[in-house]
Amino acid sequence: MENIIVSIYQIEDIIKVKKAGATSIILGSDFFSVRSTSYFTGCELKKAIQIGKDNDLQVYVLVNRFFIEEEITQLKFHLQMLKEVKVDGIYYTDMGVYQEAKNINIEGVLIYNPETILTNSYDLQVYLDLGIKMATISKEIPLEDMQKIGCKINGELEVIIHGRLNMMHSKRKLLSNYMQFIEEDKDLFNQTNLYLKEENREEHMPIIEDEQGTHIFTGFSMCSFEEIDLLVNANIHNFKIECIFMNINEICQTIEDYRLILENPVRGREYYQAYQLNYPTQMITKGFLYKKTGLLK
Amino acid sequence: MKKIELLAPAGDLERLKLAIRYGADAVYIGGKKFSLRSRASNFGIEQIKEAVQFANEYEAHIHVTINMLPHEEDFEGLEEYLKQLEEAGVTAVIVASFAIMKFAKRVAPKLEVHVSTQHSSTNSSVVSFWKSMGMDRVVLARECSLKDIVETTKHSKVPIEAFIHGGMCISYSGRCTLSNNMTTRDANRGGCAQSCRWKYRLYEDGNPLHKEDQLFSMSSKDLCAIEYIPALIDAQVASLKIEGRMKSQYYIATVIGTYRKCIDAYYETKKISPELMATYKQELTKAENRRTAIGFYDGMPKSSAHLYGVNGSGVSQEFIAYVLDYNKETKVATLEVRNNFTANIQCEAFGPHKQNQKFMMNTLYTQDNEVLEVAKTPMQVIYTTLDVEVSKHDMIRKVMINKENVY
């Protein structure tokens, strides 16, 4: 069975996504996670992990921020806790997390998702050869390259198939700084209803400022109904839905639809067109699946 | 204790030679393939060999950037290229791709491999990882504060390189696809359109939060960390890096020369007085082409560290001539024109081995000995008498009275 990976907002969502057909859930936690739908405290996280496991779900945890020197001790404690509760996966972006996980022999549950960087089969293979569980193919890679990569790689690959994609993470508090610059006393912390429009363009690009800085997302939602079976044929079996701008009902509907398409791929086009019609504000597109970015200006 | 390395950028051989003459211990350059900064006049292998030979004369080193994040088709010719670099006597390659790092270690083992800032390394755990993989140096992320740099260096067992001057990405380096998304130009393969420096309107649920005359932007002021040089030396950072392979000769000379003087002064006297530091800062303002700030050195940058309302403009000084020759007896200087100027303007001469000297520009003459009203043809060779003594490779700048005011 193909692995469909989704995030949840609260513990009650676990059962819902399980019923919809998810096989893995992603949990976020205070301090250690960014761009998460959930930020559980330590106790809540342990509880959510247990409930996920009780429901036969793979439980993955986000430890996907960059850490500075003075935070390494907290990172070590957190990884030790995750080892004790036996999480199935830990997403990370900072290779310091790999080093600390290796020190306590849990590198085998790590999932490397640096957002960019994993743009070719050679790099994916050398990271997978470190003994990690899985690596996420960069989202700006076209389908053709993903297929080539999938056929070459020895190890588990993940592809982001659906949702708003993160375009950049700045450590700076860009919204707070701007509000200060224009002398507006307005707190925009952690709001998910903000967006940018470049002065000559129409795209609405969501922007979020949180404890770890500022994150900007694509003006479109990625959708891969027509391509998922091609990825399966290329030996890729782990598919993530980026849930951050979807509510739990949308998440469940999307899981169900991908499950249906996996059983009946010929309906992919029909579903893609239906999503374009039904979610007009999401700006449903195929992302970089058929768009090759240029080397030069 | 090994003296700290001053690492300069260069976009071509002329700038490379200038950087070394003005005091760089090492220069990093991009080859024609595998490098970011696609417009930075990247070097062919013959030029790289010449660069190494020139550097050797000054006991300096050449580092070559291989810092793109390659796609499936970008690996062709890599093995031959790495071997050529090794044979040319290049000291190090600065690499972003882990696969290329490992490949370089295998096929060109004499090359040091430095882990690019594209990895956004911010702690000693990640440095330990790179050490365990056999890498020779780690370039820290520009998001590190002085405290982060000091603490990370203290706990690291491979040399650490830190940025001290130049342009800053608004994103963690190497993790941004704004340009890819907005222009299909790949930010991580040399095509960055700097979309972060564009202007944006900001909305909350469809309602504008921005001000029309002061739009949102993510344009960072450039980094200038000269005041932290003593602390970085004390922390035993191995190398101080200046950004800017696309910068001008004038910029390179001013910035490298100033940092050289600052580093040497600190090693000689173990202190830099506030007055002396102020002169260094003043000198660097003459080279800026963007306003500068201290980046993350003192913690999270405030709004004052950003450029709103401008697109990176704000040149505050003008490089007008390069000294080709000077006759001490006749006081005749042979100059190469770089920007418009006339006689009777206040000027300043500076060079790698001298204090700045102010003077009034005397009458200008062409090679045919005709009086030149306005020197306005770039690279034209002209003559004038100078009341101050200059040397070959010195530079002359206009003294700007009213600086352009940008915010």
XYZ file of N, CA, C and O in Angstrom, chain A residues 174-180 182 184 186-188 191 193-199 203-209 214-216, chain B residues 199-212 214-217 308:
196
model
N 10.241 39.321 9.381
C 10.048 40.271 8.288
C 8.763 41.079 8.418
O 8.724 42.251 8.046
N 7.718 40.459 8.942
C 6.458 41.196 9.091
C 6.545 42.193 10.243
O 6.119 43.341 10.109
N 7.087 41.762 11.349
C 7.245 42.675 12.488
C 8.110 43.871 12.097
O 7.803 45.020 12.442
N 9.186 43.598 11.384
C 10.075 44.684 10.966
C 9.359 45.664 10.039
O 9.533 46.877 10.147
N 8.548 45.107 9.129
C 7.841 45.988 8.201
C 6.804 46.836 8.942
O 6.659 48.031 8.688
N 6.083 46.211 9.864
C 5.087 46.967 10.646
C 5.770 48.095 11.426
O 5.240 49.201 11.528
N 6.946 47.798 11.937
C 7.698 48.827 12.648
C 8.103 49.947 11.686
O 7.987 51.132 12.010
N 6.614 50.942 8.909
C 5.498 51.815 8.509
C 4.747 52.353 9.727
O 3.684 52.957 9.601
N 3.077 50.931 12.195
C 1.767 50.351 12.516
C 1.956 49.421 13.710
O 2.808 48.543 13.681
N 0.708 46.635 14.959
C -0.165 45.488 14.676
C 0.639 44.204 14.791
O 1.689 44.076 14.189
N 0.122 43.276 15.568
C 0.808 42.006 15.792
C 0.328 40.984 14.756
O -0.855 40.626 14.734
N 1.214 40.518 13.905
C 0.839 39.566 12.844
C 1.386 38.174 13.123
O 1.413 37.320 12.242
N -0.133 34.272 12.144
C -1.405 34.326 11.408
C -1.258 33.582 10.085
O -0.249 33.701 9.406
N -3.629 33.949 7.645
C -4.527 34.608 6.679
C -3.861 35.807 6.005
O -4.527 36.719 5.534
N -2.535 35.807 5.962
C -1.806 36.920 5.353
C -1.212 36.467 4.023
O -0.807 35.313 3.890
N -1.188 37.380 3.067
C -0.504 37.026 1.827
C 0.155 38.249 1.194
O -0.217 39.386 1.473
N 1.148 37.967 0.337
C 1.866 39.002 -0.403
C 1.432 38.960 -1.857
O 1.148 37.905 -2.407
N 1.431 40.153 -2.484
C 1.287 40.245 -3.941
C 2.421 41.108 -4.454
O 2.545 42.264 -4.049
N 3.258 40.556 -5.316
C 4.311 41.369 -5.909
C 3.649 42.511 -6.679
O 2.570 42.323 -7.257
N 4.254 43.686 -6.724
C 3.533 44.866 -7.192
C 3.035 44.761 -8.626
O 2.081 45.461 -8.987
N -0.438 36.819 -8.191
C -0.392 35.669 -7.290
C -0.510 36.086 -5.827
O 0.135 37.050 -5.406
N -1.290 35.354 -5.068
C -1.407 35.573 -3.619
C -0.481 34.576 -2.919
O -0.771 33.381 -2.897
N 0.582 35.048 -2.349
C 1.561 34.135 -1.737
C 1.458 34.222 -0.213
O 1.810 35.254 0.374
N 0.962 33.163 0.432
C 0.821 33.201 1.895
C 2.157 33.470 2.591
O 3.206 32.976 2.150
N 2.096 34.239 3.661
C 3.296 34.544 4.442
C 2.962 34.386 5.921
O 1.903 34.837 6.375
N 3.834 33.707 6.641
C 3.619 33.468 8.076
C 4.882 33.863 8.829
O 5.988 33.477 8.431
N 4.695 34.610 9.918
C 5.837 34.875 10.811
C 5.612 34.103 12.105
O 4.521 34.141 12.681
N 10.286 33.870 9.260
C 9.204 34.147 8.317
C 9.243 33.117 7.190
O 10.318 32.765 6.703
N 8.055 32.665 6.806
C 7.941 31.623 5.787
C 7.012 32.128 4.686
O 5.951 32.675 4.981
N 7.400 31.920 3.431
C 6.550 32.318 2.307
C 6.251 31.088 1.465
O 7.127 30.252 1.225
N 9.246 44.677 -4.696
C 8.281 45.287 -3.772
C 6.971 44.498 -3.800
O 6.530 44.050 -4.868
N 6.366 44.415 -2.634
C 5.161 43.589 -2.484
C 4.094 44.349 -1.698
O 4.404 45.158 -0.822
N 2.848 44.021 -2.019
C 1.740 44.500 -1.187
C 1.376 43.380 -0.217
O 1.424 42.198 -0.575
N 0.998 43.770 0.982
C 0.695 42.799 2.051
C -0.776 42.889 2.424
O -1.289 43.991 2.662
N -1.441 41.752 2.469
C -2.874 41.715 2.760
C -3.187 40.763 3.911
O -2.500 39.763 4.105
N -4.259 41.101 4.627
C -4.806 40.222 5.661
C -6.246 39.930 5.266
O -7.071 40.862 5.231
N -6.540 38.689 4.921
C -7.890 38.338 4.448
C -8.382 39.281 3.353
O -9.554 39.690 3.339
N -7.503 39.672 2.468
C -7.897 40.538 1.356
C -7.821 42.027 1.660
O -7.978 42.855 0.759
N -7.611 42.391 2.912
C -7.533 43.814 3.268
C -6.072 44.266 3.310
O -5.241 43.608 3.943
N -5.777 45.400 2.649
C -4.371 45.833 2.617
C -3.824 46.215 3.984
O -4.502 46.887 4.770
N -2.622 45.763 4.270
C -1.920 46.168 5.494
C -0.734 47.076 5.162
O -0.155 47.691 6.045
N -0.381 47.131 3.874
C 0.801 47.893 3.476
C 0.460 49.369 3.312
O -0.708 49.753 3.299
N 1.502 50.167 3.144
C 1.319 51.560 2.741
C 1.783 51.669 1.294
O 2.873 51.203 0.958
N 0.960 52.296 0.445
C 1.266 52.343 -0.990
C 2.605 53.006 -1.284
O 3.278 52.654 -2.236
N 5.152 52.982 0.745
C 6.222 52.277 1.461
C 5.913 50.782 1.427
O 5.542 50.185 2.438
N 6.077 50.189 0.264
C 5.674 48.790 0.107
C 6.617 47.849 0.858
O 7.772 48.170 1.145
N 6.092 46.643 1.132
C 6.859 45.592 1.791
C 7.993 45.127 0.874
O 7.823 45.022 -0.337
N 9.134 44.854 1.451
C 10.233 44.262 0.692
C 11.042 43.369 1.625
O 10.984 43.520 2.842
N 13.915 49.367 2.467
C 12.553 49.492 1.952
C 12.553 50.651 0.955
O 13.207 51.671 1.166
